[in-house]
N, CA, C and O of each residue as an XYZ file, in Angstrom:
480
protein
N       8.980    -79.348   -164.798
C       8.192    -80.417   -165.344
C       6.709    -80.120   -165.133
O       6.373    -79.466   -164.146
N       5.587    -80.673   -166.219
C       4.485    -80.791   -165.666
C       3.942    -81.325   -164.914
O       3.975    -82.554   -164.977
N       3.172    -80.674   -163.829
C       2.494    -81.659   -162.731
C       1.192    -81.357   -162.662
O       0.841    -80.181   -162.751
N       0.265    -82.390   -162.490
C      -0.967    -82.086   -162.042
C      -1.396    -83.011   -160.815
O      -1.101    -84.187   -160.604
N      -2.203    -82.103   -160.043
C      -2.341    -82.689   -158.769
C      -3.708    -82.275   -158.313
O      -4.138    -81.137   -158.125
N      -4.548    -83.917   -158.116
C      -5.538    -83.513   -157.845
C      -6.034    -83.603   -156.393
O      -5.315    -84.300   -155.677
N      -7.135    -83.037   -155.788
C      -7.562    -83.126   -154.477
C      -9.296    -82.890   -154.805
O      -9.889    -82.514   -155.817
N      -9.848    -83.378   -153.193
C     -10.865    -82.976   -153.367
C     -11.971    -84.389   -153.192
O     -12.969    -84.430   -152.473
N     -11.468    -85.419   -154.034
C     -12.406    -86.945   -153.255
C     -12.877    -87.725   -152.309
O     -13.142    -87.152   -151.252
N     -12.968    -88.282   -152.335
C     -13.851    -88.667   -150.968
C     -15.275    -89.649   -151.258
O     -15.906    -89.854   -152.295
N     -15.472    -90.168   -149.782
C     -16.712    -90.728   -150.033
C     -17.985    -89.663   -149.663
O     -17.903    -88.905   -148.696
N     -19.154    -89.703   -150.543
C     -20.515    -88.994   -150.555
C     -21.648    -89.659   -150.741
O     -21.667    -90.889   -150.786
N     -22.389    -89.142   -150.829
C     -23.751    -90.189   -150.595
C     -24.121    -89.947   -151.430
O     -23.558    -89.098   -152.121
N     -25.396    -90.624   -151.874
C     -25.947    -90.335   -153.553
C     -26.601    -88.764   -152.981
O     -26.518    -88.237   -151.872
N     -27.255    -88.313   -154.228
C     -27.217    -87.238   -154.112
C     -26.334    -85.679   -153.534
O     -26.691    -84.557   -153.893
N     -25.453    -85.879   -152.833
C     -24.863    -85.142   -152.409
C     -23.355    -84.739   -153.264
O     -22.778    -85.445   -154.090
N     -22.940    -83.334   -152.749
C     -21.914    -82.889   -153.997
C     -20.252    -83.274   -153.552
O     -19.794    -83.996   -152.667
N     -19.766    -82.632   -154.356
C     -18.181    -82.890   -153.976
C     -17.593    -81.938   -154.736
O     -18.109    -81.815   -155.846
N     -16.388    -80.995   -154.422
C     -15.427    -80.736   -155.508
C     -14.366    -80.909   -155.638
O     -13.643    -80.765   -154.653
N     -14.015    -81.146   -156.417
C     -12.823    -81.722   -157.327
C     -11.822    -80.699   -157.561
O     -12.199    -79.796   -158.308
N     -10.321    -80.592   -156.986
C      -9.510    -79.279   -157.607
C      -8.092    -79.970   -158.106
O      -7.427    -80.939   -157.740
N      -7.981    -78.972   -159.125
C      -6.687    -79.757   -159.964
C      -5.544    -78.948   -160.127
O      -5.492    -78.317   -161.183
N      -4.506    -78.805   -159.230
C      -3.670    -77.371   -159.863
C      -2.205    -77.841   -160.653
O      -1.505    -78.780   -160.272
N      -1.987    -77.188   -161.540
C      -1.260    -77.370   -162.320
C      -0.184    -76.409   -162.311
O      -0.387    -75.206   -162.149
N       1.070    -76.967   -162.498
C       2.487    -76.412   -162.566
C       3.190    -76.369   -164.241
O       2.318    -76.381   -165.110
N       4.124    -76.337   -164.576
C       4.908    -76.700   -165.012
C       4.126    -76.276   -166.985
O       4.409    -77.000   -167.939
N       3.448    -75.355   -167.082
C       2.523    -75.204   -168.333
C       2.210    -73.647   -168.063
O       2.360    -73.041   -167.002
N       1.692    -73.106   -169.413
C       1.199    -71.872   -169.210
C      -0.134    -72.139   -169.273
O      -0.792    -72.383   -170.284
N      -0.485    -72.083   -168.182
C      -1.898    -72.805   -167.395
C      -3.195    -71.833   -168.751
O      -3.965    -72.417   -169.513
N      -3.076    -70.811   -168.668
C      -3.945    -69.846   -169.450
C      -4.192    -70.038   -170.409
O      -5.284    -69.633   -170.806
N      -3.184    -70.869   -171.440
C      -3.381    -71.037   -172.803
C      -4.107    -72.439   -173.399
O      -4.487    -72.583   -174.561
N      -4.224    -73.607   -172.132
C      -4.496    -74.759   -171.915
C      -5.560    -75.254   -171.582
O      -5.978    -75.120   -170.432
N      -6.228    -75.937   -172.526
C      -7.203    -76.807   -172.363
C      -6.872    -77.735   -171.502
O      -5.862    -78.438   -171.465
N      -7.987    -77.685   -170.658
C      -8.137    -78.692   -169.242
C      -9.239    -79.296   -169.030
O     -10.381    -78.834   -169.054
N      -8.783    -80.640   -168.759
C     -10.243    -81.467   -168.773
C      -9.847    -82.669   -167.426
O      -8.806    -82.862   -166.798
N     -10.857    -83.148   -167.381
C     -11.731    -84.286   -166.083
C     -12.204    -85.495   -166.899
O     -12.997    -85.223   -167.800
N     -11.882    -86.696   -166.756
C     -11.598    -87.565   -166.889
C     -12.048    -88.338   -165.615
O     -11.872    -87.856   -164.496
N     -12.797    -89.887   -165.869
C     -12.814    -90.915   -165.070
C     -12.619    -92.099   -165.352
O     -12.702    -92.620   -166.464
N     -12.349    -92.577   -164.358
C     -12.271    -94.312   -164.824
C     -12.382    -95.130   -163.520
O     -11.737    -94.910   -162.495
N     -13.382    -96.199   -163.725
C     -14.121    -97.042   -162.815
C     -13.559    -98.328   -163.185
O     -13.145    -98.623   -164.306
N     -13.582    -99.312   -161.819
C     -12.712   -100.695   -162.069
C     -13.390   -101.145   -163.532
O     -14.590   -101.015   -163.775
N     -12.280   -101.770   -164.583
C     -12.597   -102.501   -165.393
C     -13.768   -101.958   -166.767
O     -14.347   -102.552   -167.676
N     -13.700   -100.547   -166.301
C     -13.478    -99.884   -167.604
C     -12.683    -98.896   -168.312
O     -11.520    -98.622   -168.017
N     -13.517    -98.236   -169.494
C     -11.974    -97.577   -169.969
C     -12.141    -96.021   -169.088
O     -12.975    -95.673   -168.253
N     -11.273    -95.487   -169.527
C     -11.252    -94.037   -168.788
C     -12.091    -93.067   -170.144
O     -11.760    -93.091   -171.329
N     -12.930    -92.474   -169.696
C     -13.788    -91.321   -170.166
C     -13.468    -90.128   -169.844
O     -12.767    -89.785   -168.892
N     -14.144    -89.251   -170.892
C     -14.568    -87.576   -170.850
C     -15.460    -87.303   -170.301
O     -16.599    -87.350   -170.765
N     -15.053    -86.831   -168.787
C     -16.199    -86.253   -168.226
C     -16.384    -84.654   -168.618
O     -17.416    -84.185   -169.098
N     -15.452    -84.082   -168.386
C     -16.166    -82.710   -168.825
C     -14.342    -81.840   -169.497
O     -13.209    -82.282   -169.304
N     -14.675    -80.791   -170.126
C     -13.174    -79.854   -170.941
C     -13.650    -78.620   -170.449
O     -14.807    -78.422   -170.079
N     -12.739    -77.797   -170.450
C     -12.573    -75.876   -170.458
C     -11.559    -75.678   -171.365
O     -10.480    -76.267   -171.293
N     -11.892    -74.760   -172.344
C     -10.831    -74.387   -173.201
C     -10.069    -73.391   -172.785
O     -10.036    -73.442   -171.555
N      -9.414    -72.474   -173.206
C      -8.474    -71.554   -173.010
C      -9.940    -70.402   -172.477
O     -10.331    -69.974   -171.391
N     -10.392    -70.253   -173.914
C     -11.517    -69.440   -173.839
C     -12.677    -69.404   -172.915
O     -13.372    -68.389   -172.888
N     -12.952    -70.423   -172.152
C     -13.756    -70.765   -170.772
C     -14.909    -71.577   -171.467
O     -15.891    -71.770   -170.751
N     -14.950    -72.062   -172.686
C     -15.700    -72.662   -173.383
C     -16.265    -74.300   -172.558
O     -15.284    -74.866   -172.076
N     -17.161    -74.835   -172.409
C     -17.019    -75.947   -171.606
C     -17.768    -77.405   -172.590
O     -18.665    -77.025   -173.342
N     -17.641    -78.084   -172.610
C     -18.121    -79.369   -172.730
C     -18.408    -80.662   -172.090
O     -17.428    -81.402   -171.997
N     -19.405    -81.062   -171.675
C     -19.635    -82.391   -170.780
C     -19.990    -83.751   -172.100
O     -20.186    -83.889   -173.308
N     -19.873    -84.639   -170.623
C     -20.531    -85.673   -171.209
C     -22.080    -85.666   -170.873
O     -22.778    -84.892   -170.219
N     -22.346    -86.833   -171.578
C     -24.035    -86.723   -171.629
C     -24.796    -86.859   -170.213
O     -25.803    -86.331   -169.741
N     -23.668    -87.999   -169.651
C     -24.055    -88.595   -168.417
C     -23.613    -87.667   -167.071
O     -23.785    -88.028   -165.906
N     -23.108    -86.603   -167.426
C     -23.187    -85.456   -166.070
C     -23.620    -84.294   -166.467
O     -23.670    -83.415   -165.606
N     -24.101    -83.920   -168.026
C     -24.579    -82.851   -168.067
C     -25.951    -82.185   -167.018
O     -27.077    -82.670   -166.898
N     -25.604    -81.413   -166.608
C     -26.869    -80.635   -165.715
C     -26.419    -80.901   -164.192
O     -26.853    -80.171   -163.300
N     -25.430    -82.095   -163.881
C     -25.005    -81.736   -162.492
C     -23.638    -81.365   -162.026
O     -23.380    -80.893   -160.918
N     -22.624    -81.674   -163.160
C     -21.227    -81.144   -163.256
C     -20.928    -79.899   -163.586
O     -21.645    -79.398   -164.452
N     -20.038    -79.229   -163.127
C     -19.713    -78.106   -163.344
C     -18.239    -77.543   -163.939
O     -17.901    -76.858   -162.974
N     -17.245    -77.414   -164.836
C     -15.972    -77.150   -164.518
C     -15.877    -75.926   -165.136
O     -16.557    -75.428   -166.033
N     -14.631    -75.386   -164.326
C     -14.326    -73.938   -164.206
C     -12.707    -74.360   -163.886
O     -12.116    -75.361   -163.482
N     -12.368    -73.036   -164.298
C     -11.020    -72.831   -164.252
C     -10.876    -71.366   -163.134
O     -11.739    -70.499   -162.998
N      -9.834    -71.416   -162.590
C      -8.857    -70.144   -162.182
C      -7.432    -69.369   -162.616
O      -6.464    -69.306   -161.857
N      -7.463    -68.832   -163.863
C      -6.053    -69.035   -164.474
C      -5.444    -68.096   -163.737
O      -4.454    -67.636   -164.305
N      -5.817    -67.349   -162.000
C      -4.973    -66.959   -161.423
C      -4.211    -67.491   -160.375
O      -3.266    -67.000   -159.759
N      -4.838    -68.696   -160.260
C      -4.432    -69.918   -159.170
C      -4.175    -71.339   -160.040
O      -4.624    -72.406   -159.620
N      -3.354    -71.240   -161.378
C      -3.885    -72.525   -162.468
C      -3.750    -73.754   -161.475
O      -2.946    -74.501   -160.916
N      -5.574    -73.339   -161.700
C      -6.537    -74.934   -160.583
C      -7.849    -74.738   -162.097
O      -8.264    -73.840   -162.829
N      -7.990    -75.733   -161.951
C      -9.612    -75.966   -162.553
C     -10.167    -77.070   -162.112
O      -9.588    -78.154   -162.169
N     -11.449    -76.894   -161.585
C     -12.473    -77.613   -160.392
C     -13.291    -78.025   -161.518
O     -13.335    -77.751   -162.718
N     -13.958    -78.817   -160.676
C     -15.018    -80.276   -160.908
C     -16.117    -79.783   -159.963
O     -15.948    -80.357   -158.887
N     -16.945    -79.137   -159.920
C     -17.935    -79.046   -158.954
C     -18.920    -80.218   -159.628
O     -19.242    -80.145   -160.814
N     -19.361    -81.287   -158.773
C     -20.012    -82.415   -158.906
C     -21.077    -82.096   -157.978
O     -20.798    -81.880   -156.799
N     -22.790    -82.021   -158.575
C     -23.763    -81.977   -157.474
C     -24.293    -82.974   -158.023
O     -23.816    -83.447   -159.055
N     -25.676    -83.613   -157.271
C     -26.496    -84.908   -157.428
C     -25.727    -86.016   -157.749
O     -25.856    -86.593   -158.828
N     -24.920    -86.364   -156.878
C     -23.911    -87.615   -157.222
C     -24.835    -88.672   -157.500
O     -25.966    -88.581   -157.022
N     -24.541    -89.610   -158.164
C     -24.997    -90.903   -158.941
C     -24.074    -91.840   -158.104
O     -22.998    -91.330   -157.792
N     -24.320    -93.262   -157.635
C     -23.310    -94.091   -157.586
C     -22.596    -94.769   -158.440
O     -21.623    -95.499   -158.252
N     -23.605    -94.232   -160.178
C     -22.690    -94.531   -161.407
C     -21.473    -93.648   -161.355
O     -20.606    -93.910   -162.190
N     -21.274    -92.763   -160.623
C     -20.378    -91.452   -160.778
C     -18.871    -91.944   -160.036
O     -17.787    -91.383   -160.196
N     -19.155    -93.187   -159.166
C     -17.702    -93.775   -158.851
C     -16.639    -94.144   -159.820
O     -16.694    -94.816   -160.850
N     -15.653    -93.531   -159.227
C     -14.052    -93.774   -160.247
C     -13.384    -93.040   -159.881
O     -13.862    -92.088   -159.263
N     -12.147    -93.120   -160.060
C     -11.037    -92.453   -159.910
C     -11.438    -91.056   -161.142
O     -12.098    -91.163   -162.175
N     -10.899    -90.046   -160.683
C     -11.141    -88.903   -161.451
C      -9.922    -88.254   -161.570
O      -9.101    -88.268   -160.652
N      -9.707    -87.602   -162.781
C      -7.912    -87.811   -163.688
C      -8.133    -86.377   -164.008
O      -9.169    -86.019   -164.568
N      -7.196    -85.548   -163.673
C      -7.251    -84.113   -164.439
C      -6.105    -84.511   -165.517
O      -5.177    -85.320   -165.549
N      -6.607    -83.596   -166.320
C      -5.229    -83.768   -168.042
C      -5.370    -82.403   -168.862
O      -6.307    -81.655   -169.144
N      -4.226    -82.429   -169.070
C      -3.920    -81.427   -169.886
C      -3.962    -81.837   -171.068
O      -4.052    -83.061   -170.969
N      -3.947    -81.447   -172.557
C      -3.087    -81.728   -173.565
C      -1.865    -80.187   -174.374
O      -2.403    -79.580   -175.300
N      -1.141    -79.952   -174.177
C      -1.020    -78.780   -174.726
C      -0.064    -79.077   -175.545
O       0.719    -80.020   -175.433
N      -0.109    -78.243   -176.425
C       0.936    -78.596   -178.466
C       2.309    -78.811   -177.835
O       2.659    -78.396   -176.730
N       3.005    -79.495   -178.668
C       4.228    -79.421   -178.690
C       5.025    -78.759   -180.512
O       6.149    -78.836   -181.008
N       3.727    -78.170   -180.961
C       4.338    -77.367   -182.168
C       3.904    -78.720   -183.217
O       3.836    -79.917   -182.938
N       3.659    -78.037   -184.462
C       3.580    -78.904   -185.402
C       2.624    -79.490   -185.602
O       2.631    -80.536   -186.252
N       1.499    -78.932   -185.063
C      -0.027    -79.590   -184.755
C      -0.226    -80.720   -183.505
O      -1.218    -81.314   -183.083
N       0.390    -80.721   -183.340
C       1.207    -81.606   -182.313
C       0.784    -81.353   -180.860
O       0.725    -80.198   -180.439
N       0.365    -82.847   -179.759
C       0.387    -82.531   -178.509
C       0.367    -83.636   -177.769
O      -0.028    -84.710   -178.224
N       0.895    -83.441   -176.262
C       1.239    -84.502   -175.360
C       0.313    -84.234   -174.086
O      -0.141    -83.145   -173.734
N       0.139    -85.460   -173.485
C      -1.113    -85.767   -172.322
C      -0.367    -85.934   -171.223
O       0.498    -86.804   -171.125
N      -0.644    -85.156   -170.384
C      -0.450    -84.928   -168.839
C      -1.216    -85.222   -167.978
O      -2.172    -84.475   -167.768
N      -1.032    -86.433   -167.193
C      -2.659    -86.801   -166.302
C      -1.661    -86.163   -164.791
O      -0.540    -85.660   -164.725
N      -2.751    -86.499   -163.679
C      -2.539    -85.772   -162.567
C      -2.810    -87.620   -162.332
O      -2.887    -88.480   -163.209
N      -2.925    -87.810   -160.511
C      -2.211    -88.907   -159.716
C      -3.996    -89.553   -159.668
O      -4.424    -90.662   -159.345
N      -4.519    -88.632   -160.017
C      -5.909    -89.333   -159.647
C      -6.517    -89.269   -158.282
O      -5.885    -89.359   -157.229
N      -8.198    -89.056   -158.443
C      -8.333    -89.128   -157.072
C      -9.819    -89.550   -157.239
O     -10.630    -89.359   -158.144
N      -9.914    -90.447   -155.565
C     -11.010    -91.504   -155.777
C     -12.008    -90.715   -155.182
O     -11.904    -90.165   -154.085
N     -13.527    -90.651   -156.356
C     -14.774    -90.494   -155.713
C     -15.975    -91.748   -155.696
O     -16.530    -92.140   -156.722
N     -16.221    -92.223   -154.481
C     -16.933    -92.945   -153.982
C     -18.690    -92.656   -153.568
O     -18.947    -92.041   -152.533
N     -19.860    -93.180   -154.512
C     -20.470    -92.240   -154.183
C     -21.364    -93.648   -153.652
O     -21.499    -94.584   -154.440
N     -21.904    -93.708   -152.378
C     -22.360    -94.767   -151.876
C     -23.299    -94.348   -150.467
O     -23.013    -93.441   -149.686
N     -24.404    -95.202   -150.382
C     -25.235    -94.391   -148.592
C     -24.424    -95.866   -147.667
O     -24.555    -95.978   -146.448
């Protein structure tokens, strides 16, 4: 089965970093777009940042320049390096897969979530 499992949260202070690791089972980790995801009480869950197969990356607007994600497709983990934390930056943080199921076709795999708290 697919699993994703994240580690790595915690409480931090503003400004200060954190990373985020997500390793994944149950997929051919290499061929898979992987992305970071948040969601804060009582809103919806967002795109924080993607890696494509190709190492291609995309953020959102609101962490571009202090987020980082990277993949290891020899350890399938792909990290969240988070520097200059914001206390807007609190939420639970969701690793997901989507990978085809054929036919143009594809299904969403979240991981258990894990809480970053960014507060002095």
């Amino acid at each position: 089965q697919v699993q994703l499992v994240e580690s790595g949260g915690g409480l931090v202070q503003p400004g200060g970093s954190l990373r985020l690791s997500c390793a994944a089972s149950g997929i051919i980790f290499s061929v898979n777009a992987m992305g970071w995801y948040r969601q804060a009480p009582g809103k919806q869950r967002e795109l924080v940042a993607v890696i494509a197969s190709s190492g291609s990356t995309n953020y959102a607007d609101s962490v571009k320049g202090r987020f980082t994600i990277s993949r290891d497709n020899a350890k399938n983990t792909v990290y969240l390096q988070m520097n200059s934390l914001k206390p807007e930056d609190t939420a639970v943080y969701y690793c997901n897969t989507r990978p085809s199921t054929g036919l143009g076709r594809y299904r969403d795999y979240w991981g258990q979530g894990t809480q970053v708290t960014v507060s002095s």
